[in-house]
Coordinates of C-alpha atoms in Angstrom, one line a residue:
X7 CA 9.2 -44.1 35.7
X8 CA 9.9 -46.2 32.6
X9 CA 8.3 -49.1 30.9
X10 CA 9.8 -52.5 31.9
X11 CA 10.7 -54.6 28.9
X12 CA 12.7 -57.8 28.3
X13 CA 16.1 -56.8 29.7
X14 CA 18.1 -59.7 28.3
X15 CA 16.1 -61.1 25.4
X16 CA 15.3 -64.8 25.9
X17 CA 16.0 -67.5 29.1
X18 CA 17.9 -70.7 31.3
X19 CA 18.8 -73.3 34.6
X20 CA 21.4 -74.8 36.9
X21 CA 22.3 -73.5 40.3
X22 CA 25.6 -71.9 41.4
X23 CA 28.1 -74.1 43.1
X24 CA 27.8 -73.4 46.9
X25 CA 30.9 -71.6 48.1
X26 CA 31.9 -70.9 51.7
X27 CA 32.0 -67.2 52.2
X28 CA 34.4 -65.3 54.3
X29 CA 34.1 -61.6 55.0
X30 CA 37.8 -60.9 54.3
X31 CA 40.8 -63.2 53.8
X32 CA 44.2 -62.3 55.2
X33 CA 46.9 -64.3 53.6
X34 CA 48.2 -65.5 56.9
X35 CA 44.9 -67.1 57.9
X36 CA 44.9 -70.9 57.6
X37 CA 41.4 -70.9 56.3
X38 CA 42.3 -68.7 53.3
X39 CA 42.8 -70.0 49.8
X40 CA 46.5 -70.3 49.2
X41 CA 49.0 -72.2 47.0
X42 CA 49.3 -74.6 49.9
X43 CA 45.6 -75.2 50.2
X44 CA 44.0 -76.1 46.9
X45 CA 40.5 -77.0 45.9
X46 CA 41.9 -80.5 45.2
X47 CA 42.5 -80.9 48.9
X48 CA 38.8 -80.6 49.4
X49 CA 38.3 -83.1 46.6
X50 CA 40.5 -85.7 48.3
X51 CA 38.6 -85.5 51.6
X52 CA 35.3 -85.6 49.9
X53 CA 36.1 -88.7 47.9
X54 CA 38.5 -90.2 50.5
X55 CA 41.3 -90.5 48.0
X56 CA 44.7 -90.9 49.4
X57 CA 47.6 -88.9 47.9
X58 CA 49.5 -92.1 47.8
X59 CA 47.0 -93.5 45.2
X60 CA 47.7 -90.7 42.7
X61 CA 49.5 -91.8 39.6
X62 CA 53.1 -90.7 39.8
X63 CA 54.4 -92.2 36.6
X64 CA 52.9 -91.0 33.3
X65 CA 53.7 -94.3 31.6
X66 CA 50.9 -95.8 33.9
X67 CA 48.4 -93.2 32.7
X68 CA 46.3 -94.6 29.9
X69 CA 43.6 -93.3 27.6
X70 CA 41.5 -95.1 25.0
X71 CA 40.1 -94.2 21.6
X72 CA 38.5 -97.6 21.3
X73 CA 34.9 -96.6 21.7
X74 CA 35.0 -93.9 19.1
X75 CA 37.0 -95.9 16.6
X76 CA 34.8 -99.0 16.9
X77 CA 31.6 -96.9 16.9
X78 CA 32.1 -94.9 13.7
X79 CA 33.7 -95.2 10.3
X80 CA 37.0 -93.4 10.1
X81 CA 38.2 -91.2 7.3
X82 CA 39.7 -93.5 4.7
X83 CA 42.4 -91.0 3.8
X84 CA 45.5 -90.7 6.0
X85 CA 47.6 -87.5 6.5
X86 CA 47.1 -84.0 7.8
X87 CA 46.7 -82.3 4.4
X88 CA 43.6 -80.2 4.0
X89 CA 40.8 -81.9 2.1
X90 CA 37.0 -82.4 2.0
X91 CA 36.1 -85.3 4.2
X92 CA 33.0 -87.5 3.7
X93 CA 31.2 -90.4 5.4
X94 CA 33.0 -90.3 8.8
X95 CA 33.0 -88.5 12.1
X96 CA 36.8 -88.5 12.7
X97 CA 40.1 -88.4 10.8
X98 CA 43.2 -89.9 12.3
X99 CA 45.6 -87.0 12.7
X100 CA 49.0 -86.9 14.4
X101 CA 49.9 -83.8 16.4
X102 CA 52.8 -81.7 15.2
X103 CA 55.2 -81.2 18.2
X104 CA 55.8 -77.7 19.4
X105 CA 59.4 -76.8 18.7
X106 CA 61.3 -76.2 22.0
X107 CA 62.4 -75.2 24.4
X108 CA 59.1 -76.0 26.1
X109 CA 57.9 -74.4 29.4
X110 CA 55.0 -75.2 31.6
X111 CA 53.2 -71.9 32.0
X112 CA 50.3 -73.0 34.1
X113 CA 48.7 -76.1 35.5
X114 CA 45.3 -76.8 37.2
X115 CA 46.0 -78.9 40.3
X116 CA 42.2 -79.4 40.6
X117 CA 42.1 -81.0 37.1
X118 CA 45.4 -82.9 37.3
X119 CA 44.6 -84.5 40.7
X120 CA 40.8 -84.2 40.9
X121 CA 39.9 -85.4 37.4
X122 CA 43.0 -87.1 36.0
X123 CA 44.2 -88.9 39.2
X124 CA 47.7 -87.7 38.6
X125 CA 50.1 -86.4 41.2
X126 CA 50.6 -82.8 40.3
X127 CA 54.4 -83.4 40.7
X128 CA 54.4 -85.2 37.4
X129 CA 53.7 -81.9 35.6
X130 CA 57.2 -80.8 36.4
X131 CA 58.7 -83.7 34.3
X132 CA 60.0 -83.6 30.7
X133 CA 57.6 -86.4 29.9
X134 CA 54.6 -84.3 30.8
X135 CA 55.8 -81.4 28.7
X136 CA 56.0 -83.7 25.7
X137 CA 52.7 -85.5 26.4
X138 CA 50.8 -82.2 26.9
X139 CA 52.2 -80.4 23.9
X140 CA 51.9 -83.1 21.2
X141 CA 55.5 -84.3 21.2
X142 CA 54.7 -87.7 22.5
X143 CA 51.5 -89.8 22.6
X144 CA 49.9 -91.0 25.8
X145 CA 49.7 -94.7 26.2
X146 CA 46.6 -95.9 24.3
X147 CA 46.1 -92.7 22.3
X148 CA 45.1 -92.8 18.7
X149 CA 44.8 -89.1 18.0
X150 CA 41.8 -87.9 16.1
X151 CA 40.5 -84.7 14.5
X152 CA 36.7 -84.3 14.6
X153 CA 34.7 -83.4 11.4
X154 CA 31.9 -80.9 11.9
X155 CA 30.4 -77.9 10.1
X156 CA 28.5 -74.9 11.4
X157 CA 26.7 -71.7 10.9
X158 CA 29.1 -68.8 11.4
X159 CA 27.7 -65.3 11.9
X160 CA 24.4 -66.6 10.6
X161 CA 25.6 -68.3 7.4
X162 CA 26.3 -72.0 6.6
X163 CA 30.1 -72.2 6.4
X164 CA 30.3 -75.8 5.2
X165 CA 33.0 -78.2 6.6
X166 CA 34.9 -76.8 9.5
X167 CA 36.2 -79.4 12.0
X168 CA 39.1 -79.5 14.4
X169 CA 41.6 -77.3 12.6
X170 CA 44.1 -77.1 15.4
X171 CA 42.9 -79.6 18.0
X172 CA 43.7 -83.3 18.5
X173 CA 41.5 -85.6 20.4
X174 CA 43.9 -87.8 22.5
X175 CA 41.4 -90.3 24.0
X176 CA 39.0 -91.0 26.9
X177 CA 40.1 -91.3 30.5
X178 CA 38.0 -93.0 33.1
X179 CA 38.9 -91.8 36.5
X180 CA 38.4 -93.4 39.9
X181 CA 34.9 -91.9 40.3
X182 CA 33.9 -93.6 37.1
X183 CA 33.7 -90.3 35.2
X184 CA 34.7 -90.5 31.5
X185 CA 36.6 -87.4 30.3
X186 CA 37.8 -86.7 26.8
X187 CA 41.3 -85.2 26.5
X188 CA 42.2 -82.8 23.7
X189 CA 45.2 -80.7 22.7
X190 CA 44.5 -77.2 21.3
X191 CA 47.2 -75.6 19.2
X192 CA 48.8 -78.9 18.3
X193 CA 49.3 -78.5 14.6
X194 CA 47.5 -79.1 11.3
X195 CA 44.7 -81.5 10.6
X196 CA 42.6 -82.2 7.5
X197 CA 40.3 -79.4 8.8
X198 CA 42.9 -76.6 9.1
X199 CA 41.7 -74.9 5.9
X200 CA 44.3 -72.1 5.4
X201 CA 45.5 -72.2 9.0
X202 CA 48.7 -73.4 10.5
X203 CA 47.1 -75.4 13.3
X204 CA 48.8 -73.4 16.0
X205 CA 47.5 -71.3 18.9
X206 CA 49.4 -68.4 20.4
X207 CA 50.1 -67.4 24.0
X208 CA 47.5 -64.7 24.2
X209 CA 44.5 -66.9 23.2
X210 CA 45.9 -69.9 25.2
X211 CA 46.3 -67.9 28.4
X212 CA 42.7 -66.7 28.0
X213 CA 41.3 -70.2 27.4
X214 CA 43.2 -71.7 30.3
X215 CA 42.2 -69.0 32.8
X216 CA 38.6 -68.7 31.7
X217 CA 37.8 -72.4 31.5
X218 CA 38.9 -72.8 35.1
X219 CA 37.3 -69.5 36.2
X220 CA 33.9 -70.4 34.8
X221 CA 34.1 -73.8 36.6
X222 CA 34.7 -72.0 39.8
X223 CA 31.7 -69.7 39.1
X224 CA 29.6 -72.9 38.9
X225 CA 28.9 -72.6 35.2
X226 CA 29.1 -75.8 33.0
X227 CA 32.3 -75.6 31.0
X228 CA 35.2 -77.6 29.5
X229 CA 38.2 -77.7 31.8
X230 CA 41.9 -76.9 31.2
X231 CA 44.7 -79.0 32.7
X232 CA 47.8 -77.3 31.5
X233 CA 49.3 -74.5 29.4
X234 CA 52.6 -75.1 27.7
X235 CA 54.4 -72.4 25.7
X236 CA 57.3 -72.6 23.3
X237 CA 59.6 -70.3 21.3
X238 CA 58.2 -71.6 18.1
X239 CA 57.3 -68.5 15.9
X240 CA 53.7 -68.2 14.8
X241 CA 52.7 -65.4 12.5
X242 CA 49.4 -63.6 13.1
X243 CA 47.5 -60.6 11.8
X244 CA 45.7 -60.0 15.2
X245 CA 43.2 -57.4 14.0
X246 CA 43.1 -58.3 10.3
X247 CA 44.6 -54.9 9.4
X248 CA 47.7 -56.1 7.5
X249 CA 50.0 -55.9 10.6
X250 CA 51.4 -59.4 10.8
X251 CA 53.6 -60.0 13.8
X252 CA 55.5 -62.9 15.2
X253 CA 54.1 -64.5 18.3
X254 CA 54.9 -67.7 20.2
X255 CA 53.1 -71.0 20.0
X256 CA 51.3 -72.6 22.9
X257 CA 49.2 -75.7 23.6
X258 CA 46.4 -76.1 26.1
X259 CA 45.5 -79.6 27.3
X260 CA 41.8 -79.4 27.8
X261 CA 39.0 -81.8 28.9
X262 CA 35.3 -82.2 28.5
X263 CA 32.7 -85.0 28.9
X264 CA 32.2 -84.6 25.2
X265 CA 33.3 -82.3 22.4
X266 CA 30.3 -83.0 20.1
X267 CA 28.5 -79.9 19.1
X268 CA 25.5 -78.8 17.0
X269 CA 27.8 -78.6 14.0
X270 CA 28.7 -82.3 14.5
X271 CA 25.1 -83.1 13.4
X272 CA 24.7 -80.3 10.9
X273 CA 27.5 -81.5 8.7
X274 CA 25.9 -85.0 8.4
X275 CA 22.5 -83.7 7.6
X276 CA 23.8 -81.2 5.1
X277 CA 25.8 -83.9 3.4
X278 CA 22.9 -86.3 3.3
X279 CA 24.7 -88.9 5.5
X280 CA 21.5 -89.8 7.4
X281 CA 22.5 -93.3 8.5
X282 CA 25.7 -91.8 10.1
X283 CA 23.5 -89.0 11.6
X284 CA 21.4 -91.6 13.4
X285 CA 24.6 -93.5 14.4
X286 CA 26.1 -90.4 16.0
X287 CA 22.8 -89.4 17.7
X288 CA 22.4 -92.9 19.2
X289 CA 26.0 -92.8 20.5
X290 CA 25.5 -89.4 22.1
X291 CA 22.2 -90.4 23.7
X292 CA 23.6 -93.7 24.9
X293 CA 26.7 -92.1 26.5
X294 CA 25.5 -88.7 27.6
X295 CA 21.7 -88.7 27.8
X296 CA 21.2 -92.0 29.7
X297 CA 17.7 -91.3 31.0
X298 CA 16.6 -91.6 27.3
X299 CA 16.0 -95.1 26.1
X300 CA 17.4 -96.0 22.7
X301 CA 14.2 -98.1 22.2
X302 CA 12.0 -95.0 22.7
X303 CA 10.5 -94.1 19.3
X304 CA 10.6 -90.4 20.4
X305 CA 14.2 -90.6 21.6
X306 CA 15.4 -87.9 19.2
X307 CA 12.5 -85.6 20.2
X308 CA 13.3 -86.1 23.9
X309 CA 17.0 -85.4 23.1
X310 CA 16.1 -82.2 21.4
X311 CA 13.8 -81.1 24.2
X312 CA 16.7 -81.7 26.7
X313 CA 19.2 -79.7 24.6
X314 CA 16.7 -76.8 24.3
X315 CA 16.2 -76.6 28.0
X316 CA 19.8 -77.0 29.0
X317 CA 21.0 -74.4 26.3
X318 CA 18.5 -71.9 27.8
X319 CA 19.9 -72.7 31.2
X320 CA 23.5 -72.2 30.2
X321 CA 23.0 -68.9 28.5
X322 CA 21.0 -67.6 31.5
X323 CA 24.0 -68.5 33.7
X324 CA 26.3 -66.6 31.3
X325 CA 24.1 -63.6 31.6
X326 CA 24.0 -63.8 35.4
X327 CA 27.7 -63.2 35.6
X328 CA 28.0 -60.8 32.6
X329 CA 29.8 -63.3 30.4
X330 CA 29.7 -62.8 26.6
X331 CA 31.0 -65.8 24.6
X332 CA 31.8 -63.7 21.6
X333 CA 31.5 -66.3 18.8
X334 CA 28.2 -68.1 19.3
X335 CA 28.4 -70.1 16.1
X336 CA 26.7 -73.5 15.9
X337 CA 30.1 -75.1 15.8
X338 CA 30.9 -73.6 19.2
X339 CA 27.6 -74.8 20.9
X340 CA 28.0 -78.0 22.8
X341 CA 25.3 -80.7 22.6
X342 CA 25.9 -81.2 26.3
X343 CA 25.3 -77.5 26.9
X344 CA 28.6 -76.7 28.4
X345 CA 30.8 -73.7 27.6
X346 CA 33.4 -74.6 25.0
X347 CA 35.8 -73.0 22.6
X348 CA 36.9 -69.8 24.4
X349 CA 37.9 -67.2 21.8
X350 CA 37.2 -63.5 22.0
X351 CA 35.0 -63.7 25.1
X352 CA 34.6 -60.9 27.6
X353 CA 33.1 -60.2 31.0
X354 CA 31.0 -57.0 30.8
X355 CA 32.2 -54.2 32.9
X356 CA 29.8 -51.2 32.7
X357 CA 26.3 -52.7 32.3
X358 CA 25.5 -52.5 28.6
X359 CA 23.3 -54.9 26.7
X360 CA 25.2 -53.9 23.5
X361 CA 28.5 -55.0 24.9
X362 CA 30.5 -56.7 22.1
X363 CA 33.6 -58.7 23.2
X364 CA 34.7 -59.6 19.7
X365 CA 36.3 -56.8 17.6
X366 CA 35.7 -58.9 14.5
X367 CA 31.9 -58.8 15.1
X368 CA 31.3 -55.6 13.1
X369 CA 27.5 -55.9 13.2
X370 CA 27.3 -56.9 16.9
X371 CA 25.6 -60.1 16.1
X372 CA 27.0 -61.7 19.3
X373 CA 26.6 -58.8 21.6
X374 CA 25.7 -59.8 25.2
X375 CA 22.1 -58.8 25.0
X376 CA 21.6 -61.0 21.9
X377 CA 23.0 -64.2 23.3
X378 CA 19.7 -65.7 24.2
X379 CA 18.2 -65.0 20.8
X380 CA 21.3 -66.5 19.2
X381 CA 20.8 -69.6 21.3
X382 CA 17.3 -69.8 19.8
X383 CA 18.8 -69.4 16.2
X384 CA 21.3 -72.2 16.9
X385 CA 18.6 -74.5 18.3
X386 CA 16.6 -73.9 15.1
X387 CA 19.6 -75.1 13.1
X388 CA 19.8 -78.1 15.4
X389 CA 16.2 -78.9 14.6
X390 CA 17.0 -78.6 10.9
X391 CA 19.8 -81.1 11.4
X392 CA 17.5 -83.5 13.2
X393 CA 14.7 -83.2 10.6
X394 CA 15.9 -86.2 8.5
X395 CA 15.4 -88.5 11.5
X396 CA 12.1 -87.0 12.7
X397 CA 8.6 -87.9 11.5
X398 CA 6.3 -85.1 10.4
X399 CA 4.5 -85.4 13.7
X400 CA 7.7 -85.2 15.7
X401 CA 8.8 -82.2 13.7
X402 CA 5.6 -80.4 14.7
X403 CA 6.1 -81.3 18.3
X404 CA 9.8 -80.2 18.1
X405 CA 8.7 -76.8 16.9
X406 CA 6.3 -76.5 19.9
X407 CA 9.2 -77.4 22.2
X408 CA 11.3 -74.7 20.5
X409 CA 8.7 -72.1 21.1
X410 CA 8.9 -72.8 24.8
X411 CA 12.6 -71.9 24.9
X412 CA 11.9 -68.2 25.7
X413 CA 9.8 -69.1 28.7
X414 CA 12.4 -71.4 30.0
X415 CA 15.1 -68.8 29.6
X416 CA 13.0 -66.0 31.2
X417 CA 12.0 -68.1 34.2
X418 CA 15.7 -69.0 34.9
X419 CA 16.9 -65.4 34.4
X420 CA 14.3 -64.3 36.8
X421 CA 15.4 -66.9 39.4
X422 CA 19.0 -66.0 39.0
X423 CA 18.6 -62.3 39.3
X424 CA 16.3 -62.7 42.3
X425 CA 19.1 -64.6 44.0
X426 CA 21.6 -61.9 43.1
X427 CA 19.4 -59.4 44.9
X428 CA 18.7 -61.7 47.8
X429 CA 15.0 -61.9 47.2
X430 CA 13.1 -64.8 48.7
X431 CA 9.7 -66.1 47.9
X432 CA 7.5 -64.7 45.2
X433 CA 6.4 -61.2 44.6
X434 CA 4.6 -60.0 41.4
X435 CA 6.8 -56.8 41.4
X436 CA 10.2 -58.6 41.5
X437 CA 10.6 -58.5 37.7
X438 CA 10.0 -54.7 37.8
X439 CA 12.5 -54.3 40.6
X440 CA 15.2 -56.2 38.6
X441 CA 14.5 -54.3 35.4
X442 CA 14.4 -51.0 37.2
X443 CA 17.9 -51.7 38.6
X444 CA 19.4 -52.8 35.3
X445 CA 18.0 -49.7 33.6
X446 CA 19.7 -47.4 36.2
X447 CA 22.9 -49.4 35.8
X448 CA 22.8 -48.9 32.1
X449 CA 22.2 -45.2 32.3
X450 CA 24.9 -44.6 34.9
X451 CA 27.3 -47.1 33.3
X452 CA 27.6 -48.9 36.6
X453 CA 29.9 -51.8 36.8
X454 CA 27.9 -55.1 36.5
X455 CA 30.0 -57.4 38.7
X456 CA 30.7 -54.9 41.5
X457 CA 27.3 -53.4 41.7
X458 CA 25.8 -56.7 42.6
X459 CA 28.7 -57.6 44.8
X460 CA 28.6 -54.4 46.7
X461 CA 24.8 -54.8 47.2
X462 CA 25.8 -58.1 48.8
X463 CA 28.3 -56.5 51.1
X464 CA 26.4 -53.4 52.1
X465 CA 24.5 -53.7 55.4
X466 CA 20.8 -52.8 55.9
X467 CA 21.9 -49.8 58.0
X468 CA 24.2 -48.6 55.2
X469 CA 21.4 -49.0 52.6
X470 CA 19.0 -46.9 54.8
X471 CA 21.6 -44.2 55.3
X472 CA 23.0 -44.5 51.8
X473 CA 26.5 -44.8 53.2
X474 CA 28.5 -46.2 50.3
X475 CA 32.0 -45.3 51.5
X476 CA 34.6 -47.1 49.5
X477 CA 31.9 -48.7 47.4
X478 CA 32.6 -47.2 44.0
X479 CA 30.1 -49.1 42.0
X480 CA 27.2 -48.2 44.3
X481 CA 28.3 -44.6 44.4
X482 CA 28.0 -44.6 40.5
X483 CA 24.6 -46.2 40.7
X484 CA 23.3 -43.8 43.4
X485 CA 24.0 -40.9 41.1
X486 CA 20.8 -41.9 39.1
X487 CA 17.9 -39.5 39.8
X488 CA 15.6 -42.5 40.5
X489 CA 18.0 -44.4 42.8
X490 CA 16.1 -43.3 45.9
X491 CA 12.8 -44.6 44.4
X492 CA 14.4 -48.0 43.6
X493 CA 16.1 -48.2 47.0
X494 CA 12.8 -47.6 48.8
X495 CA 11.1 -50.4 46.8
X496 CA 14.1 -52.8 47.4
X497 CA 14.2 -52.1 51.2
X498 CA 10.5 -52.6 51.5
X499 CA 10.8 -55.9 49.6
X500 CA 13.6 -57.1 51.9
X501 CA 11.7 -56.0 55.0
X502 CA 8.9 -58.5 54.1
X503 CA 11.2 -61.5 54.1
X504 CA 10.6 -63.2 57.4
X505 CA 13.3 -65.1 59.2
X506 CA 15.9 -63.6 56.9
X507 CA 18.4 -61.5 58.9
X508 CA 20.8 -59.0 57.3
X509 CA 23.8 -61.2 57.6
X510 CA 22.0 -64.1 56.2
X511 CA 20.9 -62.0 53.2
X512 CA 24.5 -60.8 52.7
X513 CA 25.9 -64.3 52.8
X514 CA 23.3 -65.7 50.4
X515 CA 24.0 -62.9 48.0
X516 CA 27.8 -63.3 48.2
X517 CA 27.4 -66.9 47.3
X518 CA 26.1 -65.9 43.9
X519 CA 27.7 -62.6 43.2
X520 CA 31.4 -63.0 42.5
X521 CA 33.9 -60.3 43.6
X522 CA 36.3 -61.3 40.9
X523 CA 35.8 -62.3 37.3
X524 CA 38.3 -62.5 34.4
X525 CA 38.1 -59.0 33.1
X526 CA 39.8 -58.4 29.8
X527 CA 42.3 -56.0 31.3
X528 CA 43.3 -58.6 33.9
X529 CA 43.9 -61.2 31.2
X530 CA 45.7 -58.7 29.1
X531 CA 48.1 -57.8 31.9
X532 CA 48.9 -61.5 32.5
X533 CA 49.3 -62.0 28.8
X534 CA 51.8 -59.2 28.4
X535 CA 53.9 -60.7 31.1
X536 CA 53.5 -64.2 29.7
X537 CA 54.8 -63.1 26.3
X538 CA 58.0 -62.1 28.1
X539 CA 58.1 -65.5 29.9
X540 CA 56.8 -64.2 33.2
X541 CA 53.9 -66.4 34.2
X542 CA 53.4 -65.0 37.7
X543 CA 50.2 -63.2 37.0
X544 CA 48.7 -66.2 35.1
X545 CA 49.4 -68.2 38.3
X546 CA 48.0 -65.4 40.5
X547 CA 44.8 -65.1 38.5
X548 CA 44.3 -68.8 38.3
X549 CA 44.6 -69.0 42.1
X550 CA 42.3 -66.0 42.8
X551 CA 39.6 -67.0 40.3
X552 CA 39.4 -70.4 41.8
X553 CA 37.6 -68.7 44.8
X554 CA 35.8 -65.8 43.0
X555 CA 33.2 -65.4 45.8
X556 CA 35.8 -65.0 48.6
X557 CA 37.5 -61.6 49.3
X558 CA 41.2 -62.2 49.1
X559 CA 44.0 -59.8 50.2
X560 CA 46.2 -60.5 47.2
X561 CA 43.4 -59.8 44.8
X562 CA 42.6 -56.5 46.5
X563 CA 46.2 -55.4 46.4
X564 CA 46.2 -56.2 42.6
X565 CA 43.2 -54.1 42.1
X566 CA 41.0 -56.9 40.8
X567 CA 37.9 -55.5 42.5
X568 CA 38.8 -51.8 41.9
X569 CA 37.6 -49.5 39.2
X570 CA 39.0 -50.8 35.9
X571 CA 42.0 -48.7 34.7
X572 CA 41.5 -46.2 31.9
X573 CA 43.6 -48.2 29.4
X574 CA 41.1 -51.1 29.8
X575 CA 38.6 -49.2 27.6
X576 CA 41.0 -49.4 24.6
X577 CA 41.4 -53.2 24.7
X578 CA 40.2 -55.2 21.7
X579 CA 40.0 -59.0 21.4
X580 CA 39.6 -60.6 17.9
X581 CA 39.1 -64.0 16.4
X582 CA 42.7 -64.2 15.3
X583 CA 44.7 -66.5 17.6

């Protein structure tokens, strides 16, 4: 056998969204996901919201920037020209409209109706195209660009900020939720550095699809409402090799409960703006960490402890679905511990702790197996940013909290992978069973997503007979010389689970092991079509990935659960977008 070590590095918590599992979905079945039956339909019944109450006129839709403008000093300098900004959190910055013609490439009905209270029919209007691409301001909007800094690839990068994003305002929906709307790709701001403030189709398709796919996987994330593309030429050197090519501009309308990140605090601490640091911390705690009292003398310490725990939880969830963020800089780590700023991400195919989704990451700093340790690094930088507002005693206590990060992460990883294997109760050998499986997967290059999914779908009888017909990932795994040993341990462990029938086990496992994730080759196929103004595969992927745990006929026909094509191995994704 082999020694069991730490398979993933360090740990995290939050449960998967429960999903109704069907064995197989025929497109003619009325219970199947379809373009006629959307997740927002479930939302309406859950919240008893009538379609008649949805906003049908965009002029009635209002956002507000009042809280932010009244809470913080604004940049005293006007204009979108690049500059060093001091003593503020935001700069006023007007979006630069995309040059037309404009086209709605994708829309999330779940976001439009379920969060923004809009009738999805409004997205077909010229007004929506203008509002969602920066050509016209929503009623109440005072567009802002956020000032922040960050550690990029381990080094302090100084002032960064929203270089191609504009904050449009807050929207309070009928459930009382407050969401912050932002355009990405909407032109220059004071923080654009040498950039043009634009985003291109390939990165925008990826952000739109992955934001919504991660939400459907039950992982905390920003959301994407729409994707609008234009014919405006944008020049990019995609792989930084001197081959500049003309691409087309695009804008994503995205939402989050907050866009504040670790870098939001770092820039203030680094600049010695301690009063403003306290002001921002109090605002974030008051609005987003409501169990913490602003009168508590340890409020910043409790805030730090919460972020430590939730960051560990988030990264463990990433790992449980094989997701690698790709650019885990401190400016891309949310204070609310949600997934933000989708760049060169990737879902791991063959299990490999050294999987690197970002072709710009020459040293593999952000490889998937290092993500938990990078989370720890980023939290160390958060603690440094908080140090000016912590007493010496609180700093010592914060360091003790930080040392507990690894235990939190390891506990959550253990819980998540037990669930992926359908293991109930506690057994001292469960960690060994999980590690044994992952080692075999690594040595046989077994597919991460489909190995766990097919273990969810295989019956007890098939496991005992090792009948893996049409189960390509399990066939790969079973080629390992120790597979029989592992299988015997696994079957013995399952046999000790009382009142847990085979079908119950399969259903529980299917609820946490997706059949479909946004693999790079799938995104690339959709992008190639989108660049030729064919958005059919973007729509198809968005539809399928909204129900990733449910077997769908259209997805099977498209090969989304099949062995990845050979050309997928040659794909590269970079920071250039």
